[in-house]
Amino acid sequence: RGDLEVRAPLVAGRVERAIVSGLEEYLVAEAPAVDAWIAGLADIDERIAVADDAARPGLEQVARLRENVARIRVAHPDDTGVLTVLLMNHLRLERGEAAYVRAGVLHAYLDGLGIEVMAASDNVLRGGLTEKHVDVDELLAVLDCTPGDEPRMAPVPAGEGVVLYAPDEPDFRLHRVAAERADARIALVGPGIALGLRGEATLVGALGEEAVLRRGEALYITPDTGELRVSGDGLDLVIASAGAPADVVLPH
């Protein structure tokens, strides 16, 4: 066991260096090289058919990657960034599920509709699949390629019909209120934004101010709101807010 504990970080370090090396090669590749790499995935179905039980799960994952690569290539036929998806974890989120992506981790959305909450930042770097400039050197300098667990985040019950998504950082958190008959109280720290997904909700702040939130509408919640009361029938809404603990004073 001692040997395993020592070797684990060494293996992780080698994997990280391999990912960085692969990204650098992919992002500066010419079109013929891209075609050749993708062509190498063509026989994956045949390889799955003859694989033993130990190898089959890994090959099936490669097959899913190939399908996603093909879909992305339709939208970005001449973008070498399409190869970066071969080095990324592919995650499917169902309605109500969430994932937390650390700063510095390359990520992309393939399709579907979701809500992204992020910390304030003016430092967004692109890694392909765009017509905008891709600064490969700067991207590789700040990229975090440390292997990690699946980033899926489980919600925490926070009241009747209320769940909380709270990453281990102070910048943000997300409440979801989903109930056929809701009457919830949510404590907020600092400002927030409420987005209606279903039904008509009545929102009342600690100072007594009241607003109605309907499907497709958004409301800005001021920093002095404090506790927010949410009521209504057939509701589904989310509230993104600052996630700082109570002893941290946020600027107004």
Short mmCIF file of C-alpha atoms in Angstrom, two decimals:
data_model
loop_
_atom_site.label_atom_id
_atom_site.label_comp_id
_atom_site.label_asym_id
_atom_site.label_seq_id
_atom_site.Cartn_x
_atom_site.Cartn_y
_atom_site.Cartn_z
CA ARG A 1 0.00 0.00 0.00
CA GLY A 2 2.88 2.33 0.76
CA ASP A 3 4.21 1.93 -2.77
CA LEU A 4 0.77 2.71 -4.22
CA GLU A 5 0.48 5.89 -2.17
CA VAL A 6 3.87 7.08 -3.39
CA ARG A 7 3.31 6.16 -7.02
CA ALA A 8 -0.16 7.69 -7.33
CA PRO A 9 1.06 11.33 -7.54
CA LEU A 10 3.88 10.26 -9.87
CA VAL A 11 1.42 8.65 -12.26
CA ALA A 12 -0.88 11.69 -12.04
CA GLY A 13 2.07 13.93 -12.87
CA ARG A 14 2.93 11.91 -15.96
CA VAL A 15 -0.69 11.98 -17.12
CA GLU A 16 -0.83 15.76 -16.66
CA ARG A 17 2.34 16.28 -18.70
CA ALA A 18 1.01 13.97 -21.41
CA ILE A 19 -2.25 15.95 -21.61
CA VAL A 20 -0.41 19.27 -21.88
CA SER A 21 1.86 17.83 -24.58
CA GLY A 22 -1.14 16.49 -26.49
CA LEU A 23 -2.98 19.81 -26.29
CA GLU A 24 0.05 21.69 -27.58
CA GLU A 25 0.41 19.30 -30.51
CA TYR A 26 -3.30 19.35 -31.35
CA LEU A 27 -3.75 23.13 -31.18
CA VAL A 28 -0.95 23.84 -33.65
CA ALA A 29 -1.71 20.89 -35.95
CA GLU A 30 -2.33 21.30 -39.66
CA ALA A 31 -5.52 20.02 -41.30
CA PRO A 32 -3.96 16.84 -42.81
CA ALA A 33 -2.76 15.76 -39.38
CA VAL A 34 -6.24 16.31 -37.95
CA ASP A 35 -7.74 14.15 -40.69
CA ALA A 36 -5.23 11.39 -39.97
CA TRP A 37 -5.84 11.38 -36.22
CA ILE A 38 -9.61 11.23 -36.66
CA ALA A 39 -9.30 8.50 -39.29
CA GLY A 40 -7.52 6.44 -36.65
CA LEU A 41 -10.83 6.16 -34.79
CA ALA A 42 -12.67 4.66 -37.76
CA ASP A 43 -12.18 1.01 -36.81
CA ILE A 44 -13.17 1.39 -33.17
CA ASP A 45 -16.41 -0.59 -33.61
CA GLU A 46 -14.51 -3.60 -34.95
CA ARG A 47 -12.02 -3.36 -32.09
CA ILE A 48 -14.88 -3.33 -29.56
CA ALA A 49 -16.38 -6.46 -31.12
CA VAL A 50 -13.20 -8.50 -30.60
CA ALA A 51 -12.06 -6.93 -27.31
CA ASP A 52 -11.99 -8.85 -24.04
CA ASP A 53 -14.08 -7.80 -21.04
CA ALA A 54 -11.27 -5.76 -19.50
CA ALA A 55 -10.64 -3.64 -22.60
CA ARG A 56 -14.22 -3.20 -23.81
CA PRO A 57 -15.32 -0.35 -21.43
CA GLY A 58 -12.38 1.81 -22.46
CA LEU A 59 -12.99 1.22 -26.14
CA GLU A 60 -16.69 2.00 -25.76
CA GLN A 61 -15.72 5.31 -24.19
CA VAL A 62 -13.49 6.04 -27.19
CA ALA A 63 -16.45 5.26 -29.46
CA ARG A 64 -18.53 7.88 -27.66
CA LEU A 65 -15.69 10.37 -28.04
CA ARG A 66 -15.59 9.63 -31.76
CA GLU A 67 -19.31 10.36 -32.08
CA ASN A 68 -18.89 13.69 -30.31
CA VAL A 69 -15.87 14.57 -32.46
CA ALA A 70 -17.94 13.91 -35.60
CA ARG A 71 -20.72 16.20 -34.37
CA ILE A 72 -18.30 18.99 -33.47
CA ARG A 73 -16.55 18.73 -36.83
CA VAL A 74 -19.79 19.48 -38.64
CA ALA A 75 -19.91 22.87 -36.89
CA HIS A 76 -16.14 23.50 -36.94
CA PRO A 77 -14.74 21.61 -39.96
CA ASP A 78 -11.42 23.45 -40.13
CA ASP A 79 -10.74 23.93 -36.41
CA THR A 80 -7.88 21.84 -35.00
CA GLY A 81 -9.36 22.41 -31.55
CA VAL A 82 -11.74 19.56 -32.33
CA LEU A 83 -8.98 17.18 -31.24
CA THR A 84 -8.87 18.62 -27.73
CA VAL A 85 -12.14 16.85 -26.94
CA LEU A 86 -10.22 13.56 -27.11
CA LEU A 87 -8.35 14.65 -23.97
CA MET A 88 -11.41 15.80 -22.04
CA ASN A 89 -13.91 13.99 -19.84
CA HIS A 90 -17.35 13.81 -21.45
CA LEU A 91 -20.22 14.37 -19.03
CA ARG A 92 -23.96 14.23 -19.69
CA LEU A 93 -26.13 16.27 -17.32
CA GLU A 94 -29.83 15.58 -16.91
CA ARG A 95 -32.33 18.22 -15.80
CA GLY A 96 -31.50 19.35 -12.26
CA GLU A 97 -27.94 18.00 -12.29
CA ALA A 98 -24.87 20.21 -11.96
CA ALA A 99 -21.11 20.11 -12.44
CA TYR A 100 -18.45 22.27 -10.80
CA VAL A 101 -15.45 23.15 -12.98
CA ARG A 102 -12.38 24.55 -11.25
CA ALA A 103 -10.60 27.65 -12.50
CA GLY A 104 -8.04 26.80 -15.16
CA VAL A 105 -9.84 23.69 -16.42
CA LEU A 106 -10.63 23.55 -20.13
CA HIS A 107 -14.34 22.95 -20.73
CA ALA A 108 -16.97 23.24 -23.45
CA TYR A 109 -20.69 22.67 -24.03
CA LEU A 110 -21.62 20.31 -26.83
CA ASP A 111 -25.37 20.89 -26.88
CA GLY A 112 -28.41 21.45 -24.69
CA LEU A 113 -29.40 24.35 -22.46
CA GLY A 114 -27.91 25.06 -19.06
CA ILE A 115 -27.19 27.81 -16.57
CA GLU A 116 -23.57 28.77 -16.03
CA VAL A 117 -22.59 30.61 -12.85
CA MET A 118 -19.04 31.87 -12.60
CA ALA A 119 -16.88 34.15 -10.50
CA ALA A 120 -16.17 37.63 -11.80
CA SER A 121 -13.19 37.44 -14.16
CA ASP A 122 -11.76 39.25 -17.16
CA ASN A 123 -9.34 36.43 -17.96
CA VAL A 124 -11.11 34.01 -20.29
CA LEU A 125 -8.83 32.07 -22.63
CA ARG A 126 -10.07 30.04 -25.59
CA GLY A 127 -8.91 26.58 -26.59
CA GLY A 128 -10.44 26.20 -30.03
CA LEU A 129 -13.89 25.72 -31.59
CA THR A 130 -14.15 29.45 -32.17
CA GLU A 131 -13.41 32.05 -34.83
CA LYS A 132 -11.77 34.23 -32.18
CA HIS A 133 -8.06 34.32 -31.40
CA VAL A 134 -6.58 31.32 -29.54
CA ASP A 135 -3.42 32.20 -27.60
CA VAL A 136 -1.89 28.72 -27.33
CA ASP A 137 1.14 29.76 -25.26
CA GLU A 138 -0.89 31.67 -22.67
CA LEU A 139 -3.51 28.92 -22.54
CA LEU A 140 -0.92 26.26 -21.79
CA ALA A 141 0.69 28.51 -19.16
CA VAL A 142 -2.46 28.75 -17.03
CA LEU A 143 -4.20 25.46 -17.85
CA ASP A 144 -4.86 23.00 -15.04
CA CYS A 145 -4.61 19.48 -16.48
CA THR A 146 -4.49 17.65 -13.16
CA PRO A 147 -6.47 14.39 -13.45
CA GLY A 148 -9.51 14.43 -11.19
CA ASP A 149 -12.80 12.82 -10.35
CA GLU A 150 -15.96 13.44 -12.35
CA PRO A 151 -17.01 17.05 -11.59
CA ARG A 152 -20.67 16.21 -11.04
CA MET A 153 -22.04 18.08 -7.99
CA ALA A 154 -24.81 16.64 -5.84
CA PRO A 155 -27.43 19.07 -4.48
CA VAL A 156 -27.88 19.48 -0.72
CA PRO A 157 -31.43 19.67 0.72
CA ALA A 158 -32.04 23.19 2.04
CA GLY A 159 -35.74 23.15 2.96
CA GLU A 160 -39.06 21.92 1.63
CA GLY A 161 -38.72 21.85 -2.16
CA VAL A 162 -35.33 23.64 -2.01
CA VAL A 163 -31.87 22.30 -2.85
CA LEU A 164 -28.50 24.05 -2.73
CA TYR A 165 -25.50 23.66 -5.02
CA ALA A 166 -22.54 25.01 -3.05
CA PRO A 167 -18.97 24.53 -4.34
CA ASP A 168 -16.13 24.81 -1.87
CA GLU A 169 -15.34 28.44 -2.68
CA PRO A 170 -16.78 31.83 -1.66
CA ASP A 171 -17.68 33.32 -5.04
CA PHE A 172 -21.09 31.81 -5.75
CA ARG A 173 -23.77 29.26 -4.96
CA LEU A 174 -27.07 28.27 -6.51
CA HIS A 175 -30.47 27.52 -4.93
CA ARG A 176 -33.22 25.72 -6.80
CA VAL A 177 -36.86 25.88 -5.72
CA ALA A 178 -38.98 23.17 -7.35
CA ALA A 179 -42.34 22.38 -5.73
CA GLU A 180 -46.01 22.11 -6.60
CA ARG A 181 -46.78 24.38 -3.64
CA ALA A 182 -43.79 26.38 -2.48
CA ASP A 183 -43.32 28.59 0.56
CA ALA A 184 -39.58 28.73 1.11
CA ARG A 185 -37.20 31.09 2.87
CA ILE A 186 -33.69 31.43 1.50
CA ALA A 187 -30.89 33.28 3.29
CA LEU A 188 -28.73 35.25 0.87
CA VAL A 189 -25.35 36.89 1.30
CA GLY A 190 -24.84 39.78 -1.09
CA PRO A 191 -26.51 40.18 -4.49
CA GLY A 192 -28.15 37.51 -6.62
CA ILE A 193 -30.15 36.77 -9.77
CA ALA A 194 -33.38 34.75 -9.86
CA LEU A 195 -34.44 33.00 -13.07
CA GLY A 196 -37.93 31.58 -13.58
CA LEU A 197 -38.17 28.15 -15.24
CA ARG A 198 -41.80 27.24 -14.53
CA GLY A 199 -44.84 28.76 -12.85
CA GLU A 200 -45.36 32.21 -11.34
CA ALA A 201 -43.44 32.93 -8.15
CA THR A 202 -43.86 35.71 -5.62
CA LEU A 203 -40.58 36.89 -4.12
CA VAL A 204 -40.51 38.97 -0.95
CA GLY A 205 -37.33 40.44 0.54
CA ALA A 206 -36.49 41.07 4.18
CA LEU A 207 -37.53 44.74 3.84
CA GLY A 208 -40.98 43.79 2.53
CA GLU A 209 -40.41 44.58 -1.15
CA GLU A 210 -42.30 42.19 -3.44
CA ALA A 211 -41.88 41.06 -7.05
CA VAL A 212 -43.43 38.47 -9.36
CA LEU A 213 -41.20 36.12 -11.37
CA ARG A 214 -42.58 34.23 -14.37
CA ARG A 215 -41.10 31.62 -16.68
CA GLY A 216 -38.26 33.05 -18.77
CA GLU A 217 -37.95 36.18 -16.61
CA ALA A 218 -35.03 37.21 -14.42
CA LEU A 219 -34.84 39.45 -11.37
CA TYR A 220 -31.83 41.13 -9.80
CA ILE A 221 -31.71 40.71 -6.03
CA THR A 222 -30.04 43.62 -4.25
CA PRO A 223 -27.36 43.01 -1.59
CA ASP A 224 -29.60 44.28 1.24
CA THR A 225 -32.38 41.75 0.57
CA GLY A 226 -31.11 39.29 3.16
CA GLU A 227 -33.71 36.56 3.55
CA LEU A 228 -35.83 35.93 0.48
CA ARG A 229 -39.29 34.35 0.70
CA VAL A 230 -40.41 32.40 -2.38
CA SER A 231 -44.01 31.25 -2.77
CA GLY A 232 -46.30 30.00 -5.53
CA ASP A 233 -47.76 26.89 -7.16
CA GLY A 234 -46.05 24.65 -9.71
CA LEU A 235 -42.72 26.43 -9.35
CA ASP A 236 -39.28 25.75 -10.71
CA LEU A 237 -36.74 28.55 -10.39
CA VAL A 238 -33.08 29.06 -9.59
CA ILE A 239 -31.32 31.76 -7.60
CA ALA A 240 -27.62 32.38 -8.18
CA SER A 241 -25.99 34.42 -5.44
CA ALA A 242 -22.71 35.19 -3.74
CA GLY A 243 -21.54 32.28 -1.65
CA ALA A 244 -19.43 34.04 0.96
CA PRO A 245 -19.93 33.00 4.61
CA ALA A 246 -21.91 35.27 6.91
CA ASP A 247 -18.81 36.86 8.50
CA VAL A 248 -17.53 38.16 5.15
CA VAL A 249 -18.80 41.61 4.19
CA LEU A 250 -19.29 41.95 0.44
CA PRO A 251 -19.11 45.37 -1.29
CA HIS A 252 -22.47 46.90 -2.27
#
